[in-house]
PDB file of C-alpha atoms and ligand atoms in Angstrom:
ATOM      1  CA  MET A1473      14.800 -10.565  23.800  1.00 55.00           C
ATOM      2  CA  SER A1474      16.667  -7.342  24.560  1.00 57.00           C
ATOM      3  CA  ALA A1475      15.328  -4.007  23.348  1.00 54.00           C
ATOM      4  CA  ALA A1476      18.379  -3.643  21.086  1.00 53.00           C
ATOM      5  CA  ALA A1477      17.796  -7.070  19.553  1.00 54.00           C
ATOM      6  CA  LYS A1478      14.131  -6.214  19.042  1.00 52.00           C
ATOM      7  CA  THR A1479      15.036  -2.960  17.327  1.00 51.00           C
ATOM      8  CA  GLU A1480      17.504  -4.785  15.135  1.00 54.00           C
ATOM      9  CA  LEU A1481      14.919  -7.394  14.261  1.00 54.00           C
ATOM     10  CA  ALA A1482      12.405  -4.685  13.401  1.00 50.00           C
ATOM     11  CA  GLY A1483      15.037  -2.975  11.255  1.00 53.00           C
ATOM     12  CA  GLU A1484      15.820  -6.223   9.465  1.00 50.00           C
ATOM     13  CA  PHE A1485      12.143  -6.935   9.010  1.00 50.00           C
ATOM     14  CA  LYS A1486      11.672  -3.543   7.407  1.00 53.00           C
ATOM     15  CA  LYS A1487      14.231  -4.484   4.838  1.00 85.00           C
ATOM     16  CA  LEU A1488      12.048  -7.278   3.451  1.00 95.00           C
ATOM     17  CA  PRO A1489      11.019  -6.283  -0.065  1.00 98.00           C
ATOM     18  CA  ARG A1490       7.466  -5.036  -0.232  1.00 98.00           C
ATOM     19  CA  HIS A1491       7.227  -5.851  -3.909  1.00 98.00           C
ATOM     20  CA  ILE A1492       9.075  -8.615  -5.779  1.00 98.00           C
ATOM     21  CA  ALA A1493       9.009  -8.896  -9.572  1.00 99.00           C
ATOM     22  CA  VAL A1494      10.059 -12.093 -11.343  1.00 99.00           C
ATOM     23  CA  ILE A1495      10.986 -12.847 -14.955  1.00 99.00           C
ATOM     24  CA  MET A1496      10.022 -16.524 -14.917  1.00 98.00           C
ATOM     25  CA  ASP A1497      12.666 -17.704 -17.373  1.00 98.00           C
ATOM     26  CA  GLY A1498      14.287 -21.028 -18.193  1.00 98.00           C
ATOM     27  CA  ASN A1499      11.271 -23.320 -18.561  1.00 98.00           C
ATOM     28  CA  GLY A1500      12.228 -24.467 -22.063  1.00 98.00           C
ATOM     29  CA  ARG A1501      15.823 -25.294 -21.174  1.00 98.00           C
ATOM     30  CA  TRP A1502      14.701 -27.081 -18.013  1.00 98.00           C
ATOM     31  CA  ALA A1503      12.557 -29.401 -20.143  1.00 98.00           C
ATOM     32  CA  GLN A1504      15.128 -29.848 -22.903  1.00 98.00           C
ATOM     33  CA  ARG A1505      17.785 -30.882 -20.388  1.00 98.00           C
ATOM     34  CA  GLN A1506      15.554 -33.758 -19.390  1.00 96.00           C
ATOM     35  CA  GLY A1507      14.659 -34.722 -22.937  1.00 98.00           C
ATOM     36  CA  LEU A1508      11.115 -33.412 -22.476  1.00 98.00           C
ATOM     37  CA  PRO A1509       9.126 -31.102 -24.778  1.00 98.00           C
ATOM     38  CA  ARG A1510       9.340 -27.389 -23.935  1.00 98.00           C
ATOM     39  CA  THR A1511       5.688 -27.440 -22.917  1.00 97.00           C
ATOM     40  CA  ALA A1512       6.561 -29.748 -20.005  1.00 98.00           C
ATOM     41  CA  GLY A1513       8.875 -26.974 -18.835  1.00 98.00           C
ATOM     42  CA  HIS A1514       6.026 -24.476 -18.899  1.00 98.00           C
ATOM     43  CA  SER A1515       3.907 -26.835 -16.855  1.00 98.00           C
ATOM     44  CA  ALA A1516       6.712 -27.165 -14.273  1.00 98.00           C
ATOM     45  CA  GLY A1517       7.114 -23.379 -14.430  1.00 98.00           C
ATOM     46  CA  ALA A1518       3.440 -22.923 -13.597  1.00 97.00           C
ATOM     47  CA  ASP A1519       3.899 -25.119 -10.502  1.00 97.00           C
ATOM     48  CA  SER A1520       6.933 -23.069  -9.533  1.00 98.00           C
ATOM     49  CA  PHE A1521       4.877 -19.882  -9.845  1.00 98.00           C
ATOM     50  CA  HIS A1522       2.199 -21.286  -7.552  1.00 96.00           C
ATOM     51  CA  ARG A1523       4.834 -22.278  -5.005  1.00 98.00           C
ATOM     52  CA  ALA A1524       6.494 -18.848  -5.169  1.00 98.00           C
ATOM     53  CA  ALA A1525       3.167 -17.048  -4.751  1.00 97.00           C
ATOM     54  CA  ARG A1526       2.293 -19.097  -1.673  1.00 97.00           C
ATOM     55  CA  TYR A1527       5.738 -18.571  -0.179  1.00 98.00           C
ATOM     56  CA  CYS A1528       5.700 -14.799  -0.742  1.00 98.00           C
ATOM     57  CA  GLN A1529       2.281 -14.626   0.884  1.00 97.00           C
ATOM     58  CA  LYS A1530       3.610 -16.609   3.839  1.00 97.00           C
ATOM     59  CA  LEU A1531       6.570 -14.240   4.188  1.00 97.00           C
ATOM     60  CA  GLY A1532       4.288 -11.216   4.108  1.00 97.00           C
ATOM     61  CA  ILE A1533       5.481  -9.854   0.762  1.00 98.00           C
ATOM     62  CA  GLU A1534       2.685  -7.510  -0.304  1.00 98.00           C
ATOM     63  CA  TYR A1535       3.116  -7.631  -4.076  1.00 98.00           C
ATOM     64  CA  LEU A1536       4.440 -10.300  -6.431  1.00 98.00           C
ATOM     65  CA  THR A1537       4.541  -9.375 -10.114  1.00 98.00           C
ATOM     66  CA  VAL A1538       5.404 -12.110 -12.594  1.00 98.00           C
ATOM     67  CA  TYR A1539       6.224 -12.003 -16.284  1.00 98.00           C
ATOM     68  CA  ALA A1540       4.177 -14.825 -17.781  1.00 98.00           C
ATOM     69  CA  PHE A1541       3.958 -13.909 -21.477  1.00 98.00           C
ATOM     70  CA  SER A1542       5.604 -11.001 -23.278  1.00 98.00           C
ATOM     71  CA  THR A1543       4.485  -9.026 -26.313  1.00 98.00           C
ATOM     72  CA  GLU A1544       7.469 -10.675 -28.061  1.00 98.00           C
ATOM     73  CA  ASN A1545       6.568 -14.244 -27.079  1.00 98.00           C
ATOM     74  CA  TRP A1546       4.040 -14.385 -29.959  1.00 98.00           C
ATOM     75  CA  LYS A1547       7.077 -15.148 -32.145  1.00 98.00           C
ATOM     76  CA  ARG A1548       7.169 -18.662 -30.670  1.00 98.00           C
ATOM     77  CA  PRO A1549       5.649 -21.704 -32.386  1.00 97.00           C
ATOM     78  CA  ARG A1550       1.854 -21.676 -32.231  1.00 97.00           C
ATOM     79  CA  GLU A1551       1.717 -24.921 -30.224  1.00 97.00           C
ATOM     80  CA  GLU A1552       3.990 -23.471 -27.554  1.00 97.00           C
ATOM     81  CA  VAL A1553       1.934 -20.270 -27.296  1.00 98.00           C
ATOM     82  CA  ASP A1554      -1.252 -22.340 -27.053  1.00 97.00           C
ATOM     83  CA  ALA A1555       0.251 -24.533 -24.354  1.00 97.00           C
ATOM     84  CA  ILE A1556       1.290 -21.507 -22.267  1.00 97.00           C
ATOM     85  CA  LEU A1557      -2.161 -19.931 -22.586  1.00 97.00           C
ATOM     86  CA  GLU A1558      -3.833 -23.205 -21.705  1.00 97.00           C
ATOM     87  CA  LEU A1559      -1.754 -23.440 -18.535  1.00 97.00           C
ATOM     88  CA  LEU A1560      -2.731 -19.921 -17.693  1.00 96.00           C
ATOM     89  CA  GLU A1561      -6.374 -20.698 -18.149  1.00 96.00           C
ATOM     90  CA  ARG A1562      -5.974 -23.710 -15.903  1.00 96.00           C
ATOM     91  CA  TYR A1563      -4.267 -21.588 -13.260  1.00 96.00           C
ATOM     92  CA  LEU A1564      -7.015 -18.963 -13.348  1.00 96.00           C
ATOM     93  CA  ARG A1565      -9.766 -21.610 -13.150  1.00 96.00           C
ATOM     94  CA  GLN A1566      -8.076 -23.078 -10.078  1.00 96.00           C
ATOM     95  CA  ALA A1567      -7.560 -19.608  -8.615  1.00 96.00           C
ATOM     96  CA  LEU A1568     -11.275 -18.900  -8.964  1.00 96.00           C
ATOM     97  CA  GLN A1569     -12.053 -22.141  -7.147  1.00 96.00           C
ATOM     98  CA  ASP A1570      -9.557 -21.567  -4.345  1.00 96.00           C
ATOM     99  CA  MET A1571     -10.097 -17.846  -3.974  1.00 95.00           C
ATOM    100  CA  GLU A1572     -11.837 -17.881  -0.612  1.00 95.00           C
ATOM    101  CA  LYS A1573      -9.149 -20.119   0.835  1.00 95.00           C
ATOM    102  CA  GLU A1574      -6.096 -18.365  -0.640  1.00 94.00           C
ATOM    103  CA  LYS A1575      -7.293 -14.761  -0.166  1.00 95.00           C
ATOM    104  CA  VAL A1576      -4.934 -13.276  -2.741  1.00 97.00           C
ATOM    105  CA  ARG A1577      -5.800 -10.357  -4.966  1.00 98.00           C
ATOM    106  CA  ILE A1578      -5.043 -11.234  -8.585  1.00 98.00           C
ATOM    107  CA  ARG A1579      -4.475  -8.634 -11.281  1.00 98.00           C
ATOM    108  CA  ILE A1580      -3.522  -9.121 -14.892  1.00 98.00           C
ATOM    109  CA  PHE A1581      -1.336  -6.483 -16.546  1.00 98.00           C
ATOM    110  CA  GLY A1582      -1.246  -6.429 -20.336  1.00 98.00           C
ATOM    111  CA  ASP A1583      -3.440  -6.167 -23.392  1.00 97.00           C
ATOM    112  CA  LEU A1584      -5.932  -9.026 -23.253  1.00 97.00           C
ATOM    113  CA  SER A1585      -7.643  -8.209 -26.557  1.00 97.00           C
ATOM    114  CA  PRO A1586      -5.854 -10.908 -28.646  1.00 97.00           C
ATOM    115  CA  PHE A1587      -7.012 -13.707 -26.309  1.00 97.00           C
ATOM    116  CA  THR A1588     -10.091 -15.900 -26.545  1.00 96.00           C
ATOM    117  CA  PRO A1589     -13.276 -14.549 -24.916  1.00 97.00           C
ATOM    118  CA  GLN A1590     -13.038 -17.452 -22.472  1.00 96.00           C
ATOM    119  CA  LEU A1591      -9.566 -16.482 -21.257  1.00 96.00           C
ATOM    120  CA  ARG A1592     -10.524 -12.826 -21.129  1.00 97.00           C
ATOM    121  CA  ASP A1593     -13.643 -13.619 -19.073  1.00 97.00           C
ATOM    122  CA  MET A1594     -11.594 -15.681 -16.685  1.00 97.00           C
ATOM    123  CA  CYS A1595      -9.051 -12.879 -16.256  1.00 97.00           C
ATOM    124  CA  ARG A1596     -11.846 -10.423 -15.599  1.00 97.00           C
ATOM    125  CA  ALA A1597     -13.604 -12.738 -13.126  1.00 97.00           C
ATOM    126  CA  CYS A1598     -10.359 -13.326 -11.215  1.00 97.00           C
ATOM    127  CA  MET A1599      -9.630  -9.628 -11.002  1.00 98.00           C
ATOM    128  CA  GLU A1600     -13.150  -8.671  -9.977  1.00 98.00           C
ATOM    129  CA  ARG A1601     -13.742 -11.430  -7.461  1.00 97.00           C
ATOM    130  CA  SER A1602     -10.344 -11.124  -5.801  1.00 97.00           C
ATOM    131  CA  ALA A1603     -10.451  -7.325  -5.525  1.00 97.00           C
ATOM    132  CA  VAL A1604     -11.810  -7.661  -1.965  1.00 97.00           C
ATOM    133  CA  TYR A1605      -8.555  -9.186  -0.670  1.00 97.00           C
ATOM    134  CA  THR A1606      -6.053  -6.689   0.663  1.00 94.00           C
ATOM    135  CA  GLY A1607      -3.331  -8.871   2.208  1.00 92.00           C
ATOM    136  CA  ALA A1608      -1.293 -10.089  -0.752  1.00 97.00           C
ATOM    137  CA  GLN A1609      -1.455  -9.206  -4.419  1.00 98.00           C
ATOM    138  CA  VAL A1610      -0.213 -11.191  -7.392  1.00 98.00           C
ATOM    139  CA  ASN A1611       0.126  -9.329 -10.686  1.00 98.00           C
ATOM    140  CA  ILE A1612       0.395 -11.532 -13.762  1.00 98.00           C
ATOM    141  CA  CYS A1613       1.925  -9.805 -16.787  1.00 98.00           C
ATOM    142  CA  LEU A1614       0.303 -11.285 -19.823  1.00 98.00           C
ATOM    143  CA  ASN A1615       0.901 -10.069 -23.359  1.00 98.00           C
ATOM    144  CA  TYR A1616       2.898  -7.465 -21.521  1.00 98.00           C
ATOM    145  CA  GLY A1617       5.718  -5.278 -22.854  1.00 98.00           C
ATOM    146  CA  GLY A1618       7.407  -2.421 -21.035  1.00 98.00           C
ATOM    147  CA  ARG A1619       7.538  -0.218 -24.109  1.00 98.00           C
ATOM    148  CA  ASP A1620       3.963  -1.064 -25.004  1.00 98.00           C
ATOM    149  CA  GLU A1621       2.929  -0.065 -21.479  1.00 98.00           C
ATOM    150  CA  ILE A1622       4.640   3.332 -21.815  1.00 98.00           C
ATOM    151  CA  VAL A1623       3.077   3.985 -25.233  1.00 98.00           C
ATOM    152  CA  ARG A1624      -0.366   3.097 -23.869  1.00 98.00           C
ATOM    153  CA  ALA A1625       0.218   5.382 -20.895  1.00 98.00           C
ATOM    154  CA  ALA A1626       0.996   8.229 -23.314  1.00 98.00           C
ATOM    155  CA  GLU A1627      -2.145   7.408 -25.288  1.00 98.00           C
ATOM    156  CA  ARG A1628      -4.306   7.473 -22.162  1.00 97.00           C
ATOM    157  CA  TRP A1629      -2.772  10.769 -21.121  1.00 98.00           C
ATOM    158  CA  ALA A1630      -3.433  12.247 -24.574  1.00 98.00           C
ATOM    159  CA  ALA A1631      -7.017  10.927 -24.503  1.00 98.00           C
ATOM    160  CA  GLU A1632      -7.537  12.894 -21.272  1.00 97.00           C
ATOM    161  CA  GLY A1633      -6.533  16.075 -23.079  1.00 98.00           C
ATOM    162  CA  CYS A1634      -2.851  16.134 -22.053  1.00 98.00           C
ATOM    163  CA  PRO A1635      -3.212  17.337 -18.412  1.00 97.00           C
ATOM    164  CA  PRO A1636      -0.034  18.662 -16.720  1.00 97.00           C
ATOM    165  CA  LEU A1637       2.408  15.815 -16.088  1.00 97.00           C
ATOM    166  CA  SER A1638       4.771  14.771 -13.343  1.00 98.00           C
ATOM    167  CA  GLU A1639       6.650  11.478 -13.032  1.00 98.00           C
ATOM    168  CA  GLU A1640       4.134  10.348 -10.430  1.00 97.00           C
ATOM    169  CA  ARG A1641       1.168  11.297 -12.565  1.00 97.00           C
ATOM    170  CA  PHE A1642       2.605   9.617 -15.668  1.00 98.00           C
ATOM    171  CA  GLY A1643       3.303   6.483 -13.607  1.00 98.00           C
ATOM    172  CA  SER A1644      -0.357   6.358 -12.653  1.00 98.00           C
ATOM    173  CA  TYR A1645      -1.211   5.565 -16.288  1.00 98.00           C
ATOM    174  CA  MET A1646       0.742   2.282 -16.150  1.00 98.00           C
ATOM    175  CA  TRP A1647      -1.106  -1.031 -15.759  1.00 98.00           C
ATOM    176  CA  GLY A1648      -0.222  -1.139 -12.077  1.00 97.00           C
ATOM    177  CA  GLY A1649      -0.342   2.619 -11.617  1.00 97.00           C
ATOM    178  CA  ASP A1650      -1.357   2.314  -7.969  1.00 96.00           C
ATOM    179  CA  VAL A1651       1.225  -0.384  -7.118  1.00 98.00           C
ATOM    180  CA  PRO A1652       4.564   0.705  -5.591  1.00 98.00           C
ATOM    181  CA  ASP A1653       7.611   0.075  -7.800  1.00 98.00           C
ATOM    182  CA  PRO A1654       9.285  -3.312  -7.306  1.00 98.00           C
ATOM    183  CA  ASP A1655      11.997  -3.365  -4.648  1.00 98.00           C
ATOM    184  CA  LEU A1656      13.562  -6.533  -6.009  1.00 98.00           C
ATOM    185  CA  LEU A1657      13.623  -8.031  -9.509  1.00 99.00           C
ATOM    186  CA  ILE A1658      14.572 -11.686  -9.782  1.00 99.00           C
ATOM    187  CA  ARG A1659      15.596 -13.199 -13.103  1.00 99.00           C
ATOM    188  CA  PRO A1660      16.325 -16.917 -12.963  1.00 98.00           C
ATOM    189  CA  GLY A1661      17.492 -18.795 -16.064  1.00 98.00           C
ATOM    190  CA  GLY A1662      20.957 -17.297 -16.481  1.00 98.00           C
ATOM    191  CA  GLU A1663      20.240 -14.357 -18.802  1.00 98.00           C
ATOM    192  CA  LYS A1664      21.329 -10.904 -17.682  1.00 98.00           C
ATOM    193  CA  ARG A1665      18.723  -8.738 -19.366  1.00 98.00           C
ATOM    194  CA  ILE A1666      15.361  -7.140 -18.724  1.00 98.00           C
ATOM    195  CA  SER A1667      13.620  -8.388 -21.904  1.00 98.00           C
ATOM    196  CA  ASN A1668      11.151  -5.482 -22.017  1.00 98.00           C
ATOM    197  CA  PHE A1669       9.816  -6.011 -18.478  1.00 98.00           C
ATOM    198  CA  LEU A1670       8.625  -3.076 -16.320  1.00 98.00           C
ATOM    199  CA  LEU A1671      10.885  -0.516 -18.016  1.00 98.00           C
ATOM    200  CA  TRP A1672       9.275   2.404 -16.219  1.00 98.00           C
ATOM    201  CA  GLU A1673       8.883   0.765 -12.820  1.00 98.00           C
ATOM    202  CA  LEU A1674      12.386  -0.732 -12.455  1.00 98.00           C
ATOM    203  CA  ALA A1675      14.150   2.663 -12.268  1.00 98.00           C
ATOM    204  CA  TYR A1676      15.543   1.990  -8.757  1.00 98.00           C
ATOM    205  CA  THR A1677      14.785  -1.691  -8.311  1.00 98.00           C
ATOM    206  CA  GLU A1678      17.517  -4.003  -6.994  1.00 98.00           C
ATOM    207  CA  LEU A1679      18.368  -6.640  -9.622  1.00 98.00           C
ATOM    208  CA  TYR A1680      19.097 -10.282  -8.796  1.00 98.00           C
ATOM    209  CA  PHE A1681      20.161 -12.764 -11.462  1.00 98.00           C
ATOM    210  CA  SER A1682      20.432 -16.495 -10.928  1.00 98.00           C
ATOM    211  CA  ASP A1683      21.519 -19.386 -13.143  1.00 98.00           C
ATOM    212  CA  VAL A1684      18.868 -21.635 -11.575  1.00 98.00           C
ATOM    213  CA  LEU A1685      16.098 -22.350 -14.083  1.00 98.00           C
ATOM    214  CA  TRP A1686      12.628 -21.153 -13.073  1.00 98.00           C
ATOM    215  CA  PRO A1687      11.054 -24.597 -12.485  1.00 98.00           C
ATOM    216  CA  ASP A1688      13.866 -25.282  -9.968  1.00 98.00           C
ATOM    217  CA  PHE A1689      13.568 -21.876  -8.306  1.00 98.00           C
ATOM    218  CA  ASP A1690      12.132 -23.025  -4.980  1.00 98.00           C
ATOM    219  CA  GLU A1691      11.675 -21.459  -1.538  1.00 98.00           C
ATOM    220  CA  ALA A1692      15.389 -21.787  -0.744  1.00 98.00           C
ATOM    221  CA  GLU A1693      16.283 -19.875  -3.932  1.00 98.00           C
ATOM    222  CA  LEU A1694      13.753 -17.183  -3.059  1.00 98.00           C
ATOM    223  CA  ASP A1695      15.306 -16.944   0.397  1.00 98.00           C
ATOM    224  CA  LYS A1696      18.723 -16.448  -1.227  1.00 98.00           C
ATOM    225  CA  ALA A1697      17.393 -13.656  -3.421  1.00 98.00           C
ATOM    226  CA  ILE A1698      15.655 -11.929  -0.506  1.00 98.00           C
ATOM    227  CA  ASP A1699      18.753 -12.303   1.629  1.00 97.00           C
ATOM    228  CA  ALA A1700      20.897 -10.718  -1.103  1.00 97.00           C
ATOM    229  CA  TYR A1701      18.377  -7.861  -1.268  1.00 97.00           C
ATOM    230  CA  ARG A1702      18.550  -7.295   2.469  1.00 96.00           C
ATOM    231  CA  HIS A1703      22.294  -6.803   2.245  1.00 94.00           C
ATOM    232  CA  ARG A1704      22.058  -4.170  -0.479  1.00 96.00           C
ATOM    233  CA  GLN A1705      22.329  -0.501   0.313  1.00 94.00           C
ATOM    234  CA  ARG A1706      19.728   1.471  -1.607  1.00 95.00           C
ATOM    235  CA  ARG A1707      20.826   5.030  -2.159  1.00 95.00           C
ATOM    236  CA  PHE A1708      18.388   6.400  -4.746  1.00 95.00           C
ATOM    237  CA  GLY A1709      21.042   8.819  -5.881  1.00 95.00           C
ATOM    238  CA  ASP A1710      21.835  10.051  -2.367  1.00 95.00           C
ATOM    239  CA  VAL A1711      25.118   9.473  -0.521  1.00 94.00           C
ATOM    240  CA  GLY A1712      25.293   6.238   1.469  1.00 86.00           C
ATOM    241  CA  GLN A1713      24.914   6.071   5.242  1.00 77.00           C
ATOM    242  CA  GLU A1714      28.157   5.658   7.185  1.00 61.00           C
ATOM    243  CA  ALA A1715      28.719   2.061   8.239  1.00 52.00           C
TER     244      ALA A1715
HETATM  245  C1  IPE B 922      10.026 -18.556 -19.803  1.00 61.78           C
HETATM  246  O1  IPE B 922      10.740 -19.689 -20.125  1.00 61.78           O
HETATM  247  C2  IPE B 922       8.558 -18.697 -20.076  1.00 61.78           C
HETATM  248  C3  IPE B 922       8.039 -17.828 -21.124  1.00 61.78           C
HETATM  249  C4  IPE B 922       8.733 -16.993 -21.843  1.00 61.78           C
HETATM  250  C5  IPE B 922       6.622 -17.907 -21.365  1.00 61.78           C
HETATM  251  P1  IPE B 922      11.301 -19.902 -21.584  1.00 61.78           P
HETATM  252  O2  IPE B 922      10.298 -20.631 -22.396  1.00 61.78           O
HETATM  253  O3  IPE B 922      11.766 -18.620 -22.163  1.00 61.78           O
HETATM  254  O4  IPE B 922      12.529 -20.851 -21.301  1.00 61.78           O
HETATM  255  P2  IPE B 922      13.931 -20.810 -22.011  1.00 61.78           P
HETATM  256  O5  IPE B 922      14.497 -19.445 -21.759  1.00 61.78           O
HETATM  257  O6  IPE B 922      13.701 -21.073 -23.462  1.00 61.78           O
HETATM  258  O7  IPE B 922      14.708 -21.871 -21.336  1.00 61.78           O
HETATM  259  C1  IPE B 923      11.074 -13.132 -20.878  1.00 61.78           C
HETATM  260  O1  IPE B 923      11.688 -14.315 -21.235  1.00 61.78           O
HETATM  261  C2  IPE B 923       9.591 -13.280 -20.969  1.00 61.78           C
HETATM  262  C3  IPE B 923       8.972 -14.105 -19.931  1.00 61.78           C
HETATM  263  C4  IPE B 923       9.576 -14.762 -18.989  1.00 61.78           C
HETATM  264  C5  IPE B 923       7.542 -14.166 -19.997  1.00 61.78           C
HETATM  265  P1  IPE B 923      12.152 -14.621 -22.721  1.00 61.78           P
HETATM  266  O2  IPE B 923      12.686 -15.993 -22.717  1.00 61.78           O
HETATM  267  O3  IPE B 923      11.038 -14.340 -23.663  1.00 61.78           O
HETATM  268  O4  IPE B 923      13.292 -13.536 -22.944  1.00 61.78           O
HETATM  269  P2  IPE B 923      14.495 -13.519 -24.003  1.00 61.78           P
HETATM  270  O5  IPE B 923      13.901 -13.809 -25.344  1.00 61.78           O
HETATM  271  O6  IPE B 923      15.457 -14.563 -23.574  1.00 61.78           O
HETATM  272  O7  IPE B 923      15.077 -12.148 -23.871  1.00 61.78           O
HETATM  273 MG1   MG B 924      13.557 -17.632 -22.099  1.00 61.78          MG
END
């Protein structure tokens, strides 16, 4: 390979997102389209999440942050909420079993206090036991709301006696205060909205919307999203580079 080609490859490689965030949407419609209960869609969505996490790890994406349950999702029928939480528990149990093989750091962002002690313990165990892994990190947003996160950040700041603030310092009070902001946000499922996800962190994130429903969002769809990202020009308010 020529030096120029190598440089180009390195340049392209650099453009891979370091952090991908995903609003895992469309599970219910996926199930309904097949005449199945919505809970079957959540089960398929959980499989899709597992597949996406493995693929991102394979590609060398450092951080994957997924929206699994929002502070607004409590409005759903009790059976649906229970089914989602049960799937989560199952995922975490499996993650604990496979931890040494998968070597992924798992973090949960959100207020866990409304959950059962069992689910809370499992979240804690996953976070603690996986904290040794530094290669890939999966952040699961659970009972998470962007506005709630900002209010809690303000509360934590106030509890520390209101020290002088900067954007960086305020950001450090967020759930993932030490995690770089997402480079790419993917929302499958056809809706073009943020739905209270990562309101602080998405300030300069590239947005990618797809009509594909989350359970069908496979490796090829992730490739498409990453490819679209790599063709974006990020300016962060500056003027663009000449072509
Ligand atoms: C996303 O899929 C999963 C959660 C919100 C937990 P939905 O359940 O919102 O699926 P649709 O949008 O109704 O199809
Ligand atoms: C966002 O999806 C929440 C998650 C994917 C966890 P929703 O389905 O709850 O969002 P809306 O209600 O369509 O905005
Ligand atoms: Mg939805």
